[in-house]
Amino acid sequence: MDDPGEPLYYKHKSPLDATLTHVNPVFYTMAQAAKAHQRLKMGDVYTIEQNTGSITHFRTLNLIVKFSLRFIRSNIGRMIWAAMIAAVGVGTYLYVSAPAKVQVTTVQAVETQETLSASGRVRGEKSVDLGLDISGIVRQVNVKNGYEVRAGQVLLMLDKSELIAGADAAMAAVASAQAELARASRPPLRSEVAKARAEVEHARSVGDARVVGAQARLRNLRSGARSQEIAEAQAELQRLKALLNKAESDLKRTSSLVKQGALAASSLDDAQTSVDTARASANAQEQRISMLKAGSRPAEVAEAEAALSEAIAARSTSVKSASEGLNTILSNPRREDINAAKAKLDEAKAEYRRAIDLISKCELRAPFSGVVADLPVEQGQSISPGQKLVVFEQISRPVIEVETDEANLKVLRMYQKAVISSDAYPGRTFNAYLYDLGSKVDADRGTIKIKLRPEGSVEWLRTDLTVDVNIITAPKAKRLVIPADSVTRHEGKSVVFVIDNDKATPVEVTTGAVGPNGVAVNGALREGMHVARNAAGVEAGDVAVIQ
């Protein structure tokens, strides 16, 4: 019998199966082969071929197969997971290493209309801050913010009561000066001349009387007292003594009546005063009689001489003054008096005009037809000269003010056209043109203020209305245009990815106006180049295949 460990090859020649059945020694042991041999049926013809040179190899492989089957049965789960992970890794590697498929577009050169867009506000062509030259209290405010007013219309006024009183006083001063000028200009009246001459005569007569009296007294003192004068003095003394006796008698009677309560106590004082006065007069008269009897003294003569000189001087002064008054009246009208009266009248009139001018300055009027843009004052408020009371704008010729970056000056030109719209009035637009490029740059903000004027009348414009301004900087400009999504940021710069030799290369560009065909760009691009779409998902150096 053959060695059971020897591999067998059976050629099955049964009518049921004419194919060659190979019993592989890797998968069948000798026992399995024997079992297969036992399944053979009688009557079948088989050819058994023995390969005696492979017995040793078979035994070794048989051991390996047994060990492998045992290992697989115990680690089948781990092997499945390992196979799955390996498959995912291989797939990822194949996906990543495969060339990227990107959508591209071609750089085109097209004619575009370039515009500069900005936001602006509607202003009046003239905008002024209105105030008054005087201080005062606001009495009445006739307008509000946004009011449209005509030229000359009163916007507000101050309290005028004190100024009106001053004007009335100035008018009275004018009337007085006019009367004085009239007096200075007319000739003298007969009555005035007569009165002046009478004053001269009166001054002369009074002066003569004083001089004559002084002369008489001086003569008497120099000649001494006469007996007649002494007798007259003594008679006067007797009269005074009689008055003294009567006063003393009245004092006694009054004192008695006062004690009885018939008279008031004040009556006693009056009676005592009368006694004292009468006694003093009698004593003075006695001294005069003694002097008359003794004769004149040198001092009295000197005094009389001085009195005479004084009387002569006083007569001369009074007569001279009265004569000058007469001469003044007779010389009227004098030119110097007329000139002085005219100067006084002119001064009074000037003061009156100043008073009227101050009254007129109490009213703030519109310098032109326009709109009240701001009203930072209210009734009853105290104001000072030059204070801003009203911001006034001439809206009949509106302008649009735009504050734009100073860098835009390189594309702005005088009289460029613009299209203006506003969110407040949807669907409405109007054309305007640039007429003022500004004269000063705001150094802090780096901006400049430009102005545009509407072409024709636009009824719906309002002061301070916000508008959208699109200035046409180039009506027909040939520019390289690409889709907006072809521009992205790379290392802090605006770039596009040019696809050249299946490789994405970043090229720096400067973007311009956006239009219906895309965005205009400037840079190292040429017409016909291929650039990537959706550039935000492309990286520099990517291998790309044009799809």
PDB file of N, CA, C and O in Angstrom, residues 2 105 112 125 140 189 194 209 258 290 359 363 367 400 403 450 456 481 497 515 520 542 547:
ATOM      1  N   ASP A   2       0.499   2.232  -0.627  1.00  0.00           N
ATOM      2  CA  ASP A   2       1.271   3.483  -0.721  1.00  0.00           C
ATOM      3  C   ASP A   2       1.335   4.195   0.602  1.00  0.00           C
ATOM      4  O   ASP A   2       0.483   4.026   1.460  1.00  0.00           O
ATOM      5  N   THR A 105     -11.790  80.029 -15.441  1.00  0.00           N
ATOM      6  CA  THR A 105     -12.359  80.995 -16.371  1.00  0.00           C
ATOM      7  C   THR A 105     -11.216  81.679 -17.092  1.00  0.00           C
ATOM      8  O   THR A 105     -10.063  81.636 -16.638  1.00  0.00           O
ATOM      9  N   THR A 112     -15.871  98.638 -20.033  1.00  0.00           N
ATOM     10  CA  THR A 112     -16.728  98.789 -18.856  1.00  0.00           C
ATOM     11  C   THR A 112     -16.909 100.261 -18.544  1.00  0.00           C
ATOM     12  O   THR A 112     -16.131 101.119 -18.979  1.00  0.00           O
ATOM     13  N   GLU A 125     -26.870 125.448  -1.659  1.00  0.00           N
ATOM     14  CA  GLU A 125     -25.671 126.017  -2.289  1.00  0.00           C
ATOM     15  C   GLU A 125     -25.038 127.062  -1.380  1.00  0.00           C
ATOM     16  O   GLU A 125     -23.819 127.169  -1.293  1.00  0.00           O
ATOM     17  N   GLN A 140     -39.541 136.480  20.485  1.00  0.00           N
ATOM     18  CA  GLN A 140     -40.431 135.738  19.603  1.00  0.00           C
ATOM     19  C   GLN A 140     -39.614 134.968  18.570  1.00  0.00           C
ATOM     20  O   GLN A 140     -38.671 135.500  17.994  1.00  0.00           O
ATOM     21  N   LEU A 189     -36.132 189.897  18.924  1.00  0.00           N
ATOM     22  CA  LEU A 189     -37.453 190.516  19.022  1.00  0.00           C
ATOM     23  C   LEU A 189     -37.340 191.882  19.698  1.00  0.00           C
ATOM     24  O   LEU A 189     -36.408 192.146  20.466  1.00  0.00           O
ATOM     25  N   ALA A 194     -35.877 195.561  24.212  1.00  0.00           N
ATOM     26  CA  ALA A 194     -36.354 196.481  25.251  1.00  0.00           C
ATOM     27  C   ALA A 194     -36.008 195.968  26.631  1.00  0.00           C
ATOM     28  O   ALA A 194     -35.591 196.734  27.526  1.00  0.00           O
ATOM     29  N   ALA A 209     -27.107 204.439  42.976  1.00  0.00           N
ATOM     30  CA  ALA A 209     -27.667 204.638  44.321  1.00  0.00           C
ATOM     31  C   ALA A 209     -26.706 204.131  45.379  1.00  0.00           C
ATOM     32  O   ALA A 209     -26.496 204.764  46.434  1.00  0.00           O
ATOM     33  N   VAL A 258     -49.928 181.923  82.105  1.00  0.00           N
ATOM     34  CA  VAL A 258     -49.440 180.552  81.954  1.00  0.00           C
ATOM     35  C   VAL A 258     -49.604 179.784  83.243  1.00  0.00           C
ATOM     36  O   VAL A 258     -49.987 178.603  83.243  1.00  0.00           O
ATOM     37  N   SER A 290     -23.330 207.023  72.038  1.00  0.00           N
ATOM     38  CA  SER A 290     -22.020 207.295  72.648  1.00  0.00           C
ATOM     39  C   SER A 290     -20.982 207.543  71.564  1.00  0.00           C
ATOM     40  O   SER A 290     -20.117 208.433  71.673  1.00  0.00           O
ATOM     41  N   ILE A 359     -32.968 149.184  17.157  1.00  0.00           N
ATOM     42  CA  ILE A 359     -34.292 148.556  17.145  1.00  0.00           C
ATOM     43  C   ILE A 359     -34.409 147.615  15.947  1.00  0.00           C
ATOM     44  O   ILE A 359     -34.928 146.498  16.060  1.00  0.00           O
ATOM     45  N   GLU A 363     -34.391 142.397  14.985  1.00  0.00           N
ATOM     46  CA  GLU A 363     -35.074 141.457  14.108  1.00  0.00           C
ATOM     47  C   GLU A 363     -34.053 140.719  13.239  1.00  0.00           C
ATOM     48  O   GLU A 363     -33.212 141.352  12.598  1.00  0.00           O
ATOM     49  N   PRO A 367     -31.705 136.253   4.738  1.00  0.00           N
ATOM     50  CA  PRO A 367     -30.966 136.994   3.710  1.00  0.00           C
ATOM     51  C   PRO A 367     -31.359 136.597   2.290  1.00  0.00           C
ATOM     52  O   PRO A 367     -31.130 137.341   1.350  1.00  0.00           O
ATOM     53  N   ILE A 400     -24.864 118.389  -3.569  1.00  0.00           N
ATOM     54  CA  ILE A 400     -24.634 117.144  -2.846  1.00  0.00           C
ATOM     55  C   ILE A 400     -23.187 117.136  -2.395  1.00  0.00           C
ATOM     56  O   ILE A 400     -22.266 117.237  -3.199  1.00  0.00           O
ATOM     57  N   GLU A 403     -18.021 113.067   1.119  1.00  0.00           N
ATOM     58  CA  GLU A 403     -16.699 112.964   1.751  1.00  0.00           C
ATOM     59  C   GLU A 403     -16.076 111.644   1.303  1.00  0.00           C
ATOM     60  O   GLU A 403     -16.603 110.567   1.597  1.00  0.00           O
ATOM     61  N   ILE A 450     -16.041 116.767  -1.639  1.00  0.00           N
ATOM     62  CA  ILE A 450     -16.331 117.193  -2.999  1.00  0.00           C
ATOM     63  C   ILE A 450     -17.816 117.531  -3.103  1.00  0.00           C
ATOM     64  O   ILE A 450     -18.615 117.117  -2.258  1.00  0.00           O
ATOM     65  N   GLY A 456     -30.678 120.177 -13.615  1.00  0.00           N
ATOM     66  CA  GLY A 456     -32.106 120.470 -13.609  1.00  0.00           C
ATOM     67  C   GLY A 456     -32.668 120.492 -12.199  1.00  0.00           C
ATOM     68  O   GLY A 456     -31.958 120.303 -11.205  1.00  0.00           O
ATOM     69  N   VAL A 481     -11.294  91.784 -16.886  1.00  0.00           N
ATOM     70  CA  VAL A 481     -12.414  91.491 -16.001  1.00  0.00           C
ATOM     71  C   VAL A 481     -12.441  89.991 -15.741  1.00  0.00           C
ATOM     72  O   VAL A 481     -12.283  89.173 -16.659  1.00  0.00           O
ATOM     73  N   PHE A 497      -5.457  82.977  -8.686  1.00  0.00           N
ATOM     74  CA  PHE A 497      -4.628  81.791  -8.937  1.00  0.00           C
ATOM     75  C   PHE A 497      -4.661  81.490 -10.429  1.00  0.00           C
ATOM     76  O   PHE A 497      -5.712  81.112 -10.983  1.00  0.00           O
ATOM     77  N   GLY A 515     -18.802  95.318 -12.026  1.00  0.00           N
ATOM     78  CA  GLY A 515     -19.860  95.488 -13.007  1.00  0.00           C
ATOM     79  C   GLY A 515     -20.571  94.190 -13.289  1.00  0.00           C
ATOM     80  O   GLY A 515     -20.319  93.159 -12.647  1.00  0.00           O
ATOM     81  N   ALA A 520     -13.170  94.411 -12.277  1.00  0.00           N
ATOM     82  CA  ALA A 520     -11.985  94.821 -13.026  1.00  0.00           C
ATOM     83  C   ALA A 520     -10.752  94.672 -12.148  1.00  0.00           C
ATOM     84  O   ALA A 520     -10.781  94.981 -10.952  1.00  0.00           O
ATOM     85  N   ASP A 542      -0.903  74.062  -5.536  1.00  0.00           N
ATOM     86  CA  ASP A 542      -1.759  72.914  -5.805  1.00  0.00           C
ATOM     87  C   ASP A 542      -1.567  72.457  -7.252  1.00  0.00           C
ATOM     88  O   ASP A 542      -1.421  73.285  -8.168  1.00  0.00           O
ATOM     89  N   GLN A 547     -10.679  71.515 -15.637  1.00  0.00           N
ATOM     90  CA  GLN A 547     -11.851  70.669 -15.820  1.00  0.00           C
ATOM     91  C   GLN A 547     -12.614  71.085 -17.061  1.00  0.00           C
ATOM     92  O   GLN A 547     -12.822  72.271 -17.271  1.00  0.00           O
TER      93      GLN A 547
END
